[in-house]
Amino acid sequence: MQDPNEDTEWNEILRDFGILPPKEEPKDEIEEMVLRLQKEAMVKPYEKMTLAQLKEAEDEFDDEDMQAIETYREKRLQEWKALKKKQKFGELREISGNQYVNEVTNADKDVWVIIHLYRSRT
């Protein structure tokens, strides 16, 4: 199997059809690690606090604390959106031949349809 990150015409075609994810631009690893650690350092003190401790510390909040909370909120919101996107569909339905075109052929382009054909014995 070929390396999906390799720059080949085949991989570009697969990316165009959405089979392979878009190629990420190379980033400076050290810069990325420093930024990640800085964000985590701002949020960490509040992650392990109980609700009572947070209410007690609420009076002492300053702009930096509010920024840390907003960063944490955005992170959690992105995680929630990613989870929601993954759980888009996931149901099993029985359809008749009359419904096939509407349910399978005319399905959204970003929806996977798996079909199990069988003949009823009744």
PDB file of C-alpha atoms in Angstrom:
ATOM      1  CA  MET A   1       0.000   0.000   0.000  1.00  0.00           C
ATOM      2  CA  GLN A   2       1.257   3.472  -0.829  1.00  0.00           C
ATOM      3  CA  ASP A   3       1.966   6.189   1.694  1.00  0.00           C
ATOM      4  CA  PRO A   4      -1.177   8.423   1.826  1.00  0.00           C
ATOM      5  CA  ASN A   5       0.981  11.484   2.572  1.00  0.00           C
ATOM      6  CA  GLU A   6       3.127  10.955  -0.515  1.00  0.00           C
ATOM      7  CA  ASP A   7       2.735  13.488  -3.333  1.00  0.00           C
ATOM      8  CA  THR A   8       1.459  11.342  -6.180  1.00  0.00           C
ATOM      9  CA  GLU A   9      -1.166  11.905  -8.826  1.00  0.00           C
ATOM     10  CA  TRP A  10      -3.163   8.959  -7.461  1.00  0.00           C
ATOM     11  CA  ASN A  11      -3.227  10.396  -3.933  1.00  0.00           C
ATOM     12  CA  GLU A  12      -4.302  13.792  -5.309  1.00  0.00           C
ATOM     13  CA  ILE A  13      -7.218  12.122  -7.122  1.00  0.00           C
ATOM     14  CA  LEU A  14      -8.213  10.309  -3.925  1.00  0.00           C
ATOM     15  CA  ARG A  15      -8.068  13.619  -2.014  1.00  0.00           C
ATOM     16  CA  ASP A  16     -10.251  15.292  -4.675  1.00  0.00           C
ATOM     17  CA  PHE A  17     -12.938  12.620  -4.178  1.00  0.00           C
ATOM     18  CA  GLY A  18     -12.680  12.879  -0.390  1.00  0.00           C
ATOM     19  CA  ILE A  19     -11.300   9.365   0.078  1.00  0.00           C
ATOM     20  CA  LEU A  20      -8.059  10.655   1.599  1.00  0.00           C
ATOM     21  CA  PRO A  21      -8.099  13.611   3.985  1.00  0.00           C
ATOM     22  CA  PRO A  22      -6.558  16.873   2.763  1.00  0.00           C
ATOM     23  CA  LYS A  23      -2.807  16.980   3.100  1.00  0.00           C
ATOM     24  CA  GLU A  24      -1.735  18.984   6.122  1.00  0.00           C
ATOM     25  CA  GLU A  25       0.850  21.671   5.744  1.00  0.00           C
ATOM     26  CA  PRO A  26       4.077  20.851   7.614  1.00  0.00           C
ATOM     27  CA  LYS A  27       4.402  22.843  10.836  1.00  0.00           C
ATOM     28  CA  ASP A  28       7.319  23.528  13.057  1.00  0.00           C
ATOM     29  CA  GLU A  29       6.984  20.831  15.726  1.00  0.00           C
ATOM     30  CA  ILE A  30       8.688  22.830  18.439  1.00  0.00           C
ATOM     31  CA  GLU A  31       6.486  25.874  17.853  1.00  0.00           C
ATOM     32  CA  GLU A  32       3.375  23.702  17.872  1.00  0.00           C
ATOM     33  CA  MET A  33       4.429  21.988  21.122  1.00  0.00           C
ATOM     34  CA  VAL A  34       5.158  25.322  22.831  1.00  0.00           C
ATOM     35  CA  LEU A  35       1.755  26.735  21.855  1.00  0.00           C
ATOM     36  CA  ARG A  36      -0.023  23.589  23.040  1.00  0.00           C
ATOM     37  CA  LEU A  37       1.812  23.614  26.381  1.00  0.00           C
ATOM     38  CA  GLN A  38       1.046  27.301  26.888  1.00  0.00           C
ATOM     39  CA  LYS A  39      -2.667  26.716  26.313  1.00  0.00           C
ATOM     40  CA  GLU A  40      -2.679  23.702  28.634  1.00  0.00           C
ATOM     41  CA  ALA A  41      -0.822  25.639  31.334  1.00  0.00           C
ATOM     42  CA  MET A  42      -3.502  28.333  31.291  1.00  0.00           C
ATOM     43  CA  VAL A  43      -6.352  25.828  31.642  1.00  0.00           C
ATOM     44  CA  LYS A  44      -4.879  23.176  33.944  1.00  0.00           C
ATOM     45  CA  PRO A  45      -5.452  24.871  37.351  1.00  0.00           C
ATOM     46  CA  TYR A  46      -9.224  24.881  36.838  1.00  0.00           C
ATOM     47  CA  GLU A  47      -9.663  21.415  35.341  1.00  0.00           C
ATOM     48  CA  LYS A  48      -9.346  19.584  38.650  1.00  0.00           C
ATOM     49  CA  MET A  49     -11.298  22.026  40.810  1.00  0.00           C
ATOM     50  CA  THR A  50     -14.669  21.068  42.191  1.00  0.00           C
ATOM     51  CA  LEU A  51     -17.706  23.264  41.637  1.00  0.00           C
ATOM     52  CA  ALA A  52     -17.418  24.676  45.159  1.00  0.00           C
ATOM     53  CA  GLN A  53     -13.754  25.538  44.633  1.00  0.00           C
ATOM     54  CA  LEU A  54     -14.580  27.221  41.319  1.00  0.00           C
ATOM     55  CA  LYS A  55     -17.307  29.329  42.956  1.00  0.00           C
ATOM     56  CA  GLU A  56     -14.881  30.317  45.707  1.00  0.00           C
ATOM     57  CA  ALA A  57     -12.192  31.269  43.198  1.00  0.00           C
ATOM     58  CA  GLU A  58     -14.702  33.108  41.005  1.00  0.00           C
ATOM     59  CA  ASP A  59     -14.201  36.390  42.862  1.00  0.00           C
ATOM     60  CA  GLU A  60     -10.464  36.250  42.179  1.00  0.00           C
ATOM     61  CA  PHE A  61     -10.783  35.824  38.401  1.00  0.00           C
ATOM     62  CA  ASP A  62      -8.965  38.260  36.167  1.00  0.00           C
ATOM     63  CA  ASP A  63      -8.709  38.665  32.397  1.00  0.00           C
ATOM     64  CA  GLU A  64      -6.133  35.889  32.095  1.00  0.00           C
ATOM     65  CA  ASP A  65      -8.401  33.474  33.946  1.00  0.00           C
ATOM     66  CA  MET A  66     -11.353  34.386  31.760  1.00  0.00           C
ATOM     67  CA  GLN A  67      -9.212  33.825  28.670  1.00  0.00           C
ATOM     68  CA  ALA A  68      -8.198  30.394  29.994  1.00  0.00           C
ATOM     69  CA  ILE A  69     -11.823  29.466  30.618  1.00  0.00           C
ATOM     70  CA  GLU A  70     -12.813  30.680  27.148  1.00  0.00           C
ATOM     71  CA  THR A  71      -9.994  28.596  25.620  1.00  0.00           C
ATOM     72  CA  TYR A  72     -11.168  25.535  27.538  1.00  0.00           C
ATOM     73  CA  ARG A  73     -14.765  26.204  26.494  1.00  0.00           C
ATOM     74  CA  GLU A  74     -13.773  26.433  22.823  1.00  0.00           C
ATOM     75  CA  LYS A  75     -11.783  23.203  23.096  1.00  0.00           C
ATOM     76  CA  ARG A  76     -14.728  21.348  24.622  1.00  0.00           C
ATOM     77  CA  LEU A  77     -17.110  22.804  22.020  1.00  0.00           C
ATOM     78  CA  GLN A  78     -14.861  21.576  19.202  1.00  0.00           C
ATOM     79  CA  GLU A  79     -14.704  18.108  20.790  1.00  0.00           C
ATOM     80  CA  TRP A  80     -18.501  18.063  21.063  1.00  0.00           C
ATOM     81  CA  LYS A  81     -18.934  19.141  17.427  1.00  0.00           C
ATOM     82  CA  ALA A  82     -16.493  16.469  16.248  1.00  0.00           C
ATOM     83  CA  LEU A  83     -18.380  13.812  18.227  1.00  0.00           C
ATOM     84  CA  LYS A  84     -21.709  15.024  16.881  1.00  0.00           C
ATOM     85  CA  LYS A  85     -20.366  14.939  13.336  1.00  0.00           C
ATOM     86  CA  LYS A  86     -19.209  11.335  13.771  1.00  0.00           C
ATOM     87  CA  GLN A  87     -22.623  10.278  15.050  1.00  0.00           C
ATOM     88  CA  LYS A  88     -24.489  11.693  12.067  1.00  0.00           C
ATOM     89  CA  PHE A  89     -26.264   8.491  11.122  1.00  0.00           C
ATOM     90  CA  GLY A  90     -26.375   4.955  12.330  1.00  0.00           C
ATOM     91  CA  GLU A  91     -29.717   3.326  11.897  1.00  0.00           C
ATOM     92  CA  LEU A  92     -30.969   0.147  10.339  1.00  0.00           C
ATOM     93  CA  ARG A  93     -34.079   0.428   8.182  1.00  0.00           C
ATOM     94  CA  GLU A  94     -35.971  -2.002   6.023  1.00  0.00           C
ATOM     95  CA  ILE A  95     -37.114  -0.481   2.752  1.00  0.00           C
ATOM     96  CA  SER A  96     -39.097  -1.861  -0.157  1.00  0.00           C
ATOM     97  CA  GLY A  97     -38.175  -1.802  -3.825  1.00  0.00           C
ATOM     98  CA  ASN A  98     -40.339   1.278  -4.349  1.00  0.00           C
ATOM     99  CA  GLN A  99     -38.295   3.255  -1.821  1.00  0.00           C
ATOM    100  CA  TYR A 100     -34.880   2.170  -3.170  1.00  0.00           C
ATOM    101  CA  VAL A 101     -34.277   5.102  -5.531  1.00  0.00           C
ATOM    102  CA  ASN A 102     -35.304   7.711  -2.988  1.00  0.00           C
ATOM    103  CA  GLU A 103     -33.402   6.206  -0.039  1.00  0.00           C
ATOM    104  CA  VAL A 104     -30.265   4.904  -1.795  1.00  0.00           C
ATOM    105  CA  THR A 105     -29.711   6.604  -5.134  1.00  0.00           C
ATOM    106  CA  ASN A 106     -30.849  10.051  -4.011  1.00  0.00           C
ATOM    107  CA  ALA A 107     -29.092   9.923  -0.624  1.00  0.00           C
ATOM    108  CA  ASP A 108     -26.758  12.779   0.299  1.00  0.00           C
ATOM    109  CA  LYS A 109     -23.289  12.541  -1.185  1.00  0.00           C
ATOM    110  CA  ASP A 110     -21.633  12.575   2.251  1.00  0.00           C
ATOM    111  CA  VAL A 111     -23.778   9.699   3.561  1.00  0.00           C
ATOM    112  CA  TRP A 112     -22.637   6.106   3.292  1.00  0.00           C
ATOM    113  CA  VAL A 113     -25.367   3.611   2.442  1.00  0.00           C
ATOM    114  CA  ILE A 114     -24.852  -0.084   3.075  1.00  0.00           C
ATOM    115  CA  ILE A 115     -27.359  -2.449   1.512  1.00  0.00           C
ATOM    116  CA  HIS A 116     -28.246  -5.991   2.518  1.00  0.00           C
ATOM    117  CA  LEU A 117     -30.468  -7.583  -0.114  1.00  0.00           C
ATOM    118  CA  TYR A 118     -32.546 -10.592   0.820  1.00  0.00           C
ATOM    119  CA  ARG A 119     -35.627 -12.417  -0.293  1.00  0.00           C
ATOM    120  CA  SER A 120     -38.457 -12.817   2.193  1.00  0.00           C
ATOM    121  CA  ARG A 121     -39.617 -16.407   2.710  1.00  0.00           C
ATOM    122  CA  THR A 122     -43.171 -15.601   3.726  1.00  0.00           C
TER     123      THR A 122
END
